[in-house]
Amino acid sequence: MELPSKVLVYSQILGLSGTSGTLIDIRPEGCFELRLTSQGKLHSVLLPVAQTGLVFAEPEPEVVPVDDIER
């Protein structure tokens, strides 16, 4: 995972449900450092890891299963 990363943020604390943001850091204190846009301005936000869900905006690359592997 490379930082910063575009994410969708889910948090009851701020009432966020799939809000676009940027994950800047995961702090050792147990919180995510995010950049979120609110009222047209960019804000830094710290949200606790235990009460925040993140979905990375970039999908994982598809992995093609290989059937013919010799063991």
PDB file of C-alpha atoms in Angstrom:
ATOM      1  CA  MET A   1       0.000   0.000   0.000  1.00  0.00           C
ATOM      2  CA  GLU A   2       1.406   3.324  -1.030  1.00  0.00           C
ATOM      3  CA  LEU A   3       0.596   6.529   0.795  1.00  0.00           C
ATOM      4  CA  PRO A   4      -1.038   8.871   0.060  1.00  0.00           C
ATOM      5  CA  SER A   5      -3.934   6.801  -1.336  1.00  0.00           C
ATOM      6  CA  LYS A   6      -7.414   7.738  -2.495  1.00  0.00           C
ATOM      7  CA  VAL A   7     -10.027   6.096  -0.239  1.00  0.00           C
ATOM      8  CA  LEU A   8     -13.734   6.010   0.555  1.00  0.00           C
ATOM      9  CA  VAL A   9     -14.307   6.756   4.246  1.00  0.00           C
ATOM     10  CA  TYR A  10     -17.034   5.260   6.453  1.00  0.00           C
ATOM     11  CA  SER A  11     -17.299   6.729   9.966  1.00  0.00           C
ATOM     12  CA  GLN A  12     -20.257   7.169  12.308  1.00  0.00           C
ATOM     13  CA  ILE A  13     -18.286   9.734  14.315  1.00  0.00           C
ATOM     14  CA  LEU A  14     -18.501  12.255  11.466  1.00  0.00           C
ATOM     15  CA  GLY A  15     -21.498  10.714   9.698  1.00  0.00           C
ATOM     16  CA  LEU A  16     -19.444   9.712   6.653  1.00  0.00           C
ATOM     17  CA  SER A  17     -20.782   7.060   4.328  1.00  0.00           C
ATOM     18  CA  GLY A  18     -18.463   6.475   1.373  1.00  0.00           C
ATOM     19  CA  THR A  19     -16.990   9.970   1.379  1.00  0.00           C
ATOM     20  CA  SER A  20     -13.989  10.437  -0.914  1.00  0.00           C
ATOM     21  CA  GLY A  21     -10.753  11.337   0.781  1.00  0.00           C
ATOM     22  CA  THR A  22      -7.007  10.788   0.822  1.00  0.00           C
ATOM     23  CA  LEU A  23      -5.278   8.562   3.362  1.00  0.00           C
ATOM     24  CA  ILE A  24      -2.071  10.338   4.332  1.00  0.00           C
ATOM     25  CA  ASP A  25      -0.788   8.191   7.202  1.00  0.00           C
ATOM     26  CA  ILE A  26      -1.648   5.547   9.770  1.00  0.00           C
ATOM     27  CA  ARG A  27      -0.453   6.974  13.052  1.00  0.00           C
ATOM     28  CA  PRO A  28       1.083   4.871  15.861  1.00  0.00           C
ATOM     29  CA  GLU A  29      -1.486   6.435  18.225  1.00  0.00           C
ATOM     30  CA  GLY A  30      -4.171   4.326  16.497  1.00  0.00           C
ATOM     31  CA  CYS A  31      -5.709   6.788  14.077  1.00  0.00           C
ATOM     32  CA  PHE A  32      -5.892   7.440  10.361  1.00  0.00           C
ATOM     33  CA  GLU A  33      -4.697  10.814   9.101  1.00  0.00           C
ATOM     34  CA  LEU A  34      -6.979  11.789   6.237  1.00  0.00           C
ATOM     35  CA  ARG A  35      -7.606  14.766   3.975  1.00  0.00           C
ATOM     36  CA  LEU A  36     -11.312  15.361   3.372  1.00  0.00           C
ATOM     37  CA  THR A  37     -13.171  18.083   1.495  1.00  0.00           C
ATOM     38  CA  SER A  38     -15.943  19.821   3.421  1.00  0.00           C
ATOM     39  CA  GLN A  39     -17.828  22.898   2.253  1.00  0.00           C
ATOM     40  CA  GLY A  40     -15.432  23.236  -0.680  1.00  0.00           C
ATOM     41  CA  LYS A  41     -12.278  23.324   1.461  1.00  0.00           C
ATOM     42  CA  LEU A  42      -9.668  20.682   2.229  1.00  0.00           C
ATOM     43  CA  HIS A  43      -9.349  19.630   5.891  1.00  0.00           C
ATOM     44  CA  SER A  44      -6.984  17.364   7.811  1.00  0.00           C
ATOM     45  CA  VAL A  45      -8.858  14.797   9.903  1.00  0.00           C
ATOM     46  CA  LEU A  46      -7.731  12.214  12.459  1.00  0.00           C
ATOM     47  CA  LEU A  47     -10.141   9.288  12.889  1.00  0.00           C
ATOM     48  CA  PRO A  48      -9.662   6.261  15.164  1.00  0.00           C
ATOM     49  CA  VAL A  49      -8.771   3.041  13.351  1.00  0.00           C
ATOM     50  CA  ALA A  50     -11.213   1.041  15.512  1.00  0.00           C
ATOM     51  CA  GLN A  51     -14.233   3.114  14.419  1.00  0.00           C
ATOM     52  CA  THR A  52     -13.391   3.910  10.803  1.00  0.00           C
ATOM     53  CA  GLY A  53     -13.763   1.866   7.637  1.00  0.00           C
ATOM     54  CA  LEU A  54     -11.688   2.590   4.550  1.00  0.00           C
ATOM     55  CA  VAL A  55     -12.097   1.252   1.020  1.00  0.00           C
ATOM     56  CA  PHE A  56      -9.262   1.944  -1.380  1.00  0.00           C
ATOM     57  CA  ALA A  57     -10.599   3.708  -4.476  1.00  0.00           C
ATOM     58  CA  GLU A  58      -8.244   1.880  -6.853  1.00  0.00           C
ATOM     59  CA  PRO A  59      -9.423  -1.694  -7.432  1.00  0.00           C
ATOM     60  CA  GLU A  60      -6.983  -4.547  -6.972  1.00  0.00           C
ATOM     61  CA  PRO A  61      -5.512  -5.860 -10.226  1.00  0.00           C
ATOM     62  CA  GLU A  62      -7.158  -9.024 -11.455  1.00  0.00           C
ATOM     63  CA  VAL A  63      -5.136 -12.183 -10.978  1.00  0.00           C
ATOM     64  CA  VAL A  64      -5.640 -14.837 -13.612  1.00  0.00           C
ATOM     65  CA  PRO A  65      -5.672 -18.307 -12.022  1.00  0.00           C
ATOM     66  CA  VAL A  66      -3.113 -20.722 -13.422  1.00  0.00           C
ATOM     67  CA  ASP A  67      -4.370 -24.306 -13.722  1.00  0.00           C
ATOM     68  CA  ASP A  68      -1.303 -26.019 -15.169  1.00  0.00           C
ATOM     69  CA  ILE A  69       1.256 -25.760 -12.381  1.00  0.00           C
ATOM     70  CA  GLU A  70       3.573 -28.726 -11.943  1.00  0.00           C
ATOM     71  CA  ARG A  71       4.356 -29.612  -8.376  1.00  0.00           C
TER      72      ARG A  71
END
